[in-house]
Coordinates of C-alpha atoms in Angstrom, one line a residue:
M154 CA 4.5 -19.0 13.8
K155 CA 0.9 -18.1 14.7
K156 CA 0.0 -17.8 11.0
V157 CA 1.3 -21.2 10.2
L158 CA -0.6 -22.7 13.1
I159 CA -3.8 -21.2 11.8
I160 CA -3.3 -22.5 8.3
V161 CA -2.5 -26.0 9.6
T162 CA -5.5 -26.0 11.9
A163 CA -7.8 -24.8 9.0
A164 CA -6.6 -27.7 6.9
A165 CA -7.1 -30.1 9.7
L166 CA -10.6 -28.9 10.3
A167 CA -11.4 -29.4 6.6
A168 CA -10.2 -32.9 6.7
A169 CA -12.1 -33.6 9.8
A170 CA -15.3 -32.3 8.1
W171 CA -14.8 -34.8 5.3
A172 CA -14.7 -37.5 7.9
T173 CA -18.1 -36.6 9.3
H174 CA -19.9 -36.7 5.9
E175 CA -21.0 -39.5 3.5
F176 CA -21.2 -40.1 -0.1
V177 CA -24.6 -41.2 -1.3
Y178 CA -25.5 -42.9 -4.6
K179 CA -26.7 -40.4 -7.2
G180 CA -27.0 -42.3 -10.5
N181 CA -25.3 -44.4 -13.1
W182 CA -25.1 -45.1 -16.9
G183 CA -24.0 -47.8 -19.1
E184 CA -24.4 -51.6 -19.7
L185 CA -22.6 -54.3 -21.6
G186 CA -22.4 -53.7 -25.3
N187 CA -20.7 -51.7 -28.1
G188 CA -23.3 -49.2 -28.9
D189 CA -23.1 -45.5 -28.0
G190 CA -23.1 -45.2 -24.2
K191 CA -22.5 -48.9 -23.7
F192 CA -19.2 -50.4 -22.3
N193 CA -17.2 -53.6 -22.4
E194 CA -15.1 -53.2 -19.1
P195 CA -14.7 -49.5 -18.7
D196 CA -11.3 -48.5 -17.2
G197 CA -10.1 -45.0 -16.7
V198 CA -12.3 -42.1 -16.0
A199 CA -11.5 -38.3 -15.9
V200 CA -13.6 -35.1 -15.9
A201 CA -12.9 -32.0 -18.0
S202 CA -13.1 -28.5 -16.6
N203 CA -16.6 -28.1 -18.3
G204 CA -17.8 -31.1 -16.3
N205 CA -17.9 -33.6 -19.2
V206 CA -16.9 -37.2 -18.3
Y207 CA -14.4 -39.1 -20.3
V208 CA -14.3 -42.9 -20.0
V209 CA -11.9 -45.5 -21.4
D210 CA -14.0 -48.3 -23.0
C211 CA -11.3 -50.9 -22.8
Y212 CA -12.5 -53.9 -24.7
N213 CA -14.3 -51.8 -27.3
Y214 CA -10.9 -50.1 -27.9
R215 CA -12.2 -46.5 -27.6
V216 CA -12.9 -43.4 -25.5
Q217 CA -16.4 -42.2 -24.9
Y218 CA -17.5 -38.9 -23.3
F219 CA -20.7 -37.8 -21.7
T220 CA -22.4 -35.0 -19.9
S221 CA -22.0 -34.9 -16.0
T222 CA -25.1 -37.1 -15.7
G223 CA -24.2 -39.6 -18.5
S224 CA -25.9 -38.3 -21.7
F225 CA -23.7 -39.5 -24.6
L226 CA -21.8 -36.8 -26.4
G227 CA -19.2 -38.5 -28.5
K228 CA -16.5 -41.2 -29.0
W229 CA -13.3 -42.0 -30.8
G230 CA -10.9 -44.9 -31.4
S231 CA -11.0 -48.5 -32.6
W232 CA -8.5 -51.4 -32.8
P233 CA -5.6 -51.1 -33.6
E234 CA -5.4 -47.4 -32.9
F235 CA -6.1 -48.5 -29.3
N236 CA -5.0 -51.8 -27.9
F237 CA -6.6 -52.3 -24.5
P238 CA -6.4 -48.6 -23.5
A239 CA -6.3 -48.2 -19.6
G240 CA -6.0 -44.9 -17.7
L241 CA -6.6 -41.4 -19.0
D242 CA -6.5 -37.8 -17.8
V243 CA -7.7 -34.5 -19.1
S244 CA -5.2 -31.6 -18.7
P245 CA -6.3 -28.1 -17.6
G246 CA -5.5 -27.0 -21.2
G247 CA -8.0 -29.5 -22.6
Y248 CA -5.8 -32.3 -23.8
V249 CA -6.9 -35.9 -23.3
Y250 CA -4.0 -38.2 -22.5
V251 CA -4.6 -42.0 -22.8
A252 CA -2.3 -44.8 -21.6
D253 CA -2.5 -47.2 -24.6
Y254 CA -1.5 -50.3 -22.6
G255 CA -1.3 -52.9 -25.4
N256 CA 0.4 -50.5 -27.9
R257 CA 2.9 -49.5 -25.2
R258 CA 2.5 -45.8 -25.7
I259 CA 0.8 -42.6 -24.6
Q260 CA -1.5 -40.8 -27.0
Y261 CA -3.0 -37.4 -26.6
F262 CA -6.1 -35.8 -28.2
T263 CA -8.4 -32.8 -28.3
L264 CA -11.5 -32.9 -26.2
T265 CA -13.4 -34.3 -29.2
G266 CA -10.8 -36.9 -30.2
S267 CA -8.5 -35.4 -32.8
L268 CA -5.0 -36.9 -32.5
L269 CA -2.4 -34.4 -31.4
G270 CA 0.6 -36.7 -30.7
R271 CA 1.9 -39.9 -29.3
W272 CA 5.1 -41.4 -27.8
G273 CA 6.3 -44.9 -26.9
G274 CA 9.2 -46.4 -25.1
L275 CA 7.0 -47.9 -22.5
T276 CA 6.3 -51.5 -21.6
R277 CA 2.8 -51.6 -20.0
P278 CA 1.5 -48.1 -19.3
A279 CA -1.4 -48.6 -16.9
D280 CA -2.2 -45.0 -16.1
V281 CA -1.3 -41.4 -17.1
E282 CA -1.8 -38.2 -15.0
V283 CA -1.0 -34.6 -15.7
G284 CA 0.6 -32.8 -12.8
A285 CA 2.1 -29.4 -11.9
G286 CA 3.9 -27.6 -14.6
G287 CA 2.3 -29.8 -17.3
Y288 CA 4.5 -32.8 -16.4
V289 CA 2.9 -36.1 -17.6
Y290 CA 3.4 -39.0 -15.3
V291 CA 3.0 -42.6 -16.4
A292 CA 2.7 -45.8 -14.3
D293 CA 4.5 -48.5 -16.2
M294 CA 3.3 -51.8 -14.5
D295 CA 5.7 -54.4 -15.9
T296 CA 9.0 -52.4 -15.3
H297 CA 7.8 -51.2 -11.9
Y298 CA 8.6 -47.5 -12.7
V299 CA 7.0 -44.2 -12.8
H300 CA 8.2 -42.2 -15.8
Y301 CA 7.5 -38.4 -16.3
F302 CA 7.5 -36.4 -19.5
T303 CA 6.8 -32.9 -20.8
S304 CA 3.3 -32.4 -22.1
T305 CA 4.4 -33.4 -25.6
G306 CA 6.4 -36.4 -24.6
S307 CA 10.0 -35.4 -24.1
Y308 CA 11.5 -37.7 -21.5
L309 CA 12.4 -36.1 -18.1
G310 CA 13.1 -38.9 -15.7
M311 CA 11.9 -41.9 -13.7
W312 CA 11.9 -43.5 -10.2
G313 CA 11.0 -46.8 -8.7
G314 CA 12.1 -50.3 -9.7
P315 CA 11.0 -53.7 -8.4
G316 CA 10.9 -54.3 -4.7
T317 CA 9.2 -53.7 -1.4
G318 CA 11.4 -50.9 0.0
N319 CA 10.5 -47.2 0.2
G320 CA 10.2 -45.8 -3.3
Q321 CA 10.1 -49.3 -5.0
F322 CA 7.1 -50.8 -6.6
N323 CA 5.3 -54.0 -7.4
K324 CA 3.1 -53.3 -10.4
P325 CA 2.2 -49.6 -9.9
N326 CA -1.1 -49.2 -11.7
A327 CA -2.5 -45.7 -10.9
I328 CA -1.3 -42.1 -10.2
G329 CA -2.9 -39.1 -8.5
I330 CA -1.5 -35.6 -8.2
A331 CA -2.1 -33.4 -5.2
A332 CA -2.5 -29.6 -5.4
N333 CA 1.1 -29.1 -4.2
G334 CA 2.4 -31.2 -7.0
N335 CA 3.2 -34.3 -4.9
V336 CA 2.6 -37.7 -6.8
Y337 CA 0.6 -40.5 -5.2
V338 CA 1.0 -44.0 -6.6
S339 CA -1.1 -47.1 -6.2
D340 CA 1.6 -49.7 -5.5
S341 CA -0.9 -52.6 -6.2
G342 CA 1.3 -55.6 -5.7
N343 CA 2.6 -54.2 -2.4
M344 CA -0.9 -53.3 -1.3
R345 CA -0.1 -49.7 -0.4
I346 CA 0.0 -46.1 -1.5
Q347 CA 3.3 -44.3 -1.7
Y348 CA 3.8 -40.6 -2.3
F349 CA 6.7 -38.5 -3.7
T350 CA 7.7 -35.0 -4.7
S351 CA 7.1 -34.1 -8.3
T352 CA 10.5 -35.4 -9.3
G353 CA 10.3 -38.7 -7.3
S354 CA 11.9 -38.2 -3.9
F355 CA 10.1 -40.5 -1.4
L356 CA 7.8 -38.7 1.2
G357 CA 5.7 -41.4 2.7
K358 CA 3.4 -44.4 2.5
W359 CA 0.5 -46.1 4.0
G360 CA -1.6 -49.4 3.7
S361 CA -1.2 -53.1 4.2
P362 CA -2.9 -56.2 2.9
G363 CA -6.5 -56.7 4.1
S364 CA -10.1 -55.5 3.9
G365 CA -10.2 -53.4 7.0
N366 CA -10.2 -49.6 7.1
G367 CA -7.0 -48.3 5.5
E368 CA -6.1 -51.7 4.1
F369 CA -5.9 -52.8 0.5
I370 CA -6.3 -55.8 -1.8
V371 CA -4.9 -54.4 -5.1
P372 CA -5.5 -50.7 -4.8
C373 CA -6.2 -49.0 -8.1
G374 CA -7.4 -45.5 -9.2
I375 CA -6.5 -42.4 -7.2
E376 CA -8.0 -38.9 -7.2
I377 CA -7.2 -36.0 -4.9
T378 CA -9.2 -33.0 -4.0
K379 CA -7.8 -29.5 -3.9
N380 CA -8.1 -29.5 0.0
G381 CA -6.2 -32.8 0.2
T382 CA -8.6 -35.7 0.4
V383 CA -7.2 -38.7 -1.3
F384 CA -9.7 -41.2 -2.9
V385 CA -8.4 -44.8 -3.6
V386 CA -10.4 -47.5 -5.4
G387 CA -10.1 -51.0 -4.1
I388 CA -10.7 -53.3 -7.0
R389 CA -10.9 -56.5 -5.1
C390 CA -12.6 -55.1 -2.0
N391 CA -15.2 -53.5 -4.2
R392 CA -15.2 -50.1 -2.5
V393 CA -13.7 -46.5 -2.4
Q394 CA -11.8 -45.4 0.6
Y395 CA -10.7 -41.8 1.3
F396 CA -7.8 -40.5 3.4
T397 CA -5.9 -37.4 4.4
L398 CA -2.8 -36.6 2.4
T399 CA -0.7 -38.5 4.9
G400 CA -3.0 -41.6 4.9
S401 CA -5.2 -41.2 7.9
F402 CA -8.4 -43.0 7.2
L403 CA -11.5 -40.8 6.7
G404 CA -14.2 -42.9 5.3
K405 CA -15.4 -45.4 2.6
F406 CA -18.4 -46.3 0.5
G407 CA -19.4 -49.3 -1.7
T408 CA -19.8 -53.0 -1.4
K409 CA -19.8 -56.0 -3.7
G410 CA -22.9 -56.4 -6.0
S411 CA -24.7 -55.0 -8.9
G412 CA -27.3 -52.8 -7.3
D413 CA -27.1 -49.0 -6.9
G414 CA -24.0 -48.1 -5.0
E415 CA -22.6 -51.6 -5.3
F416 CA -19.5 -52.6 -7.4
E417 CA -18.0 -55.5 -9.3
R418 CA -14.3 -54.6 -9.7
P419 CA -14.3 -50.8 -9.5
I420 CA -11.1 -49.6 -11.1
D421 CA -10.9 -45.8 -11.3
V422 CA -12.3 -42.7 -9.7
A423 CA -12.7 -39.0 -10.8
L424 CA -14.2 -35.8 -9.3
S425 CA -16.5 -33.2 -10.8
P426 CA -15.1 -29.7 -11.1
S427 CA -17.1 -28.8 -7.8
E428 CA -15.6 -31.9 -6.1
L429 CA -19.1 -32.7 -4.8
W430 CA -19.6 -35.6 -7.2
V431 CA -17.4 -38.7 -7.3
Y432 CA -17.4 -40.9 -10.5
V433 CA -16.3 -44.5 -10.3
T434 CA -15.8 -46.9 -13.2
D435 CA -17.6 -50.1 -12.2
K436 CA -15.7 -52.5 -14.5
D437 CA -17.5 -55.8 -14.4
N438 CA -21.0 -54.1 -14.2
H439 CA -20.0 -52.3 -17.3
R440 CA -21.1 -48.9 -16.1
V441 CA -20.2 -45.6 -14.4
Q442 CA -21.6 -44.7 -11.1
Y443 CA -21.6 -41.4 -9.4
F444 CA -22.0 -40.3 -5.8
E445 CA -22.7 -37.0 -4.1
L446 CA -21.0 -35.6 -1.0
T447 CA -23.9 -35.0 1.5
N448 CA -23.9 -31.7 3.5
P449 CA -20.5 -30.6 2.3
A450 CA -20.2 -27.5 4.5
V451 CA -17.2 -27.5 6.9
V452 CA -18.4 -28.2 10.4
P453 CA -16.5 -27.7 13.7
A454 CA -14.3 -30.6 14.9
S455 CA -13.0 -31.2 18.3
L456 CA -9.3 -30.7 18.9
G457 CA -9.0 -34.4 19.7
K458 CA -10.4 -35.4 16.3
V459 CA -8.0 -33.0 14.5
K460 CA -5.1 -34.5 16.4
A461 CA -6.1 -38.0 15.5
L462 CA -6.0 -37.1 11.8
F463 CA -2.4 -36.1 12.0
R464 CA -0.9 -38.9 14.2

């Protein structure tokens, strides 16, 4: 029992440390256009284990990839190979999965864009995420389900359905996977986050409509650190909020605008391998911005603050 209490306290202290730190603007790249390194409404963003950043360039019907600071490395895709591609993820094994929204399918590629395979049977796949055991999870907006597959597309199961009850969805549009395999879903139409076991058993939820701390107006992209900090992009509130694994509010950054650190419809978020940089696709500003965690060392927290995080 003492060992368990020590582990829980360490996790709580780590979460409390995140609550005392801030994310500061570090840089950005991109502008409206169709040349190399330019975007027309970028959507999904993901980071490979080598630190390279992959971005869905939605209305240019392609994927581009860059160094960690935005130097152009390569691209692939065109219409109709992609038809309004949306979310993407890079697996630990180095496969790039793309939710090909308009073509109603998932495609996967090497890190340099060679096609490895594809599968369909979806209606409007908005996001794709690779989880524990290589499961590939897909948020299908129009059917209000989360589907999951093997890494090569063999069907395994689904959960959800339209509604407002626990485990039901109204246009799920993004997925994040915690280190323990639990699946977090942006339930955009219900203005909340729900989370589940790896096979879809309901575990919990948080959020309500609004622009206050812990509230959402169409939540979108999700990313989760190894120690359990959940980042959620708010496309209509023009900000990123972050939480504990059970939804306790820790902090936020961003506001509406086109200046450094400001957003016009941010839509997805990704972390560097060190988890000290946060990348955000700034859709209507046609760019990617990145932020740095300031003074990331874990600092002592009072017992009262730790208790507040887990109420």
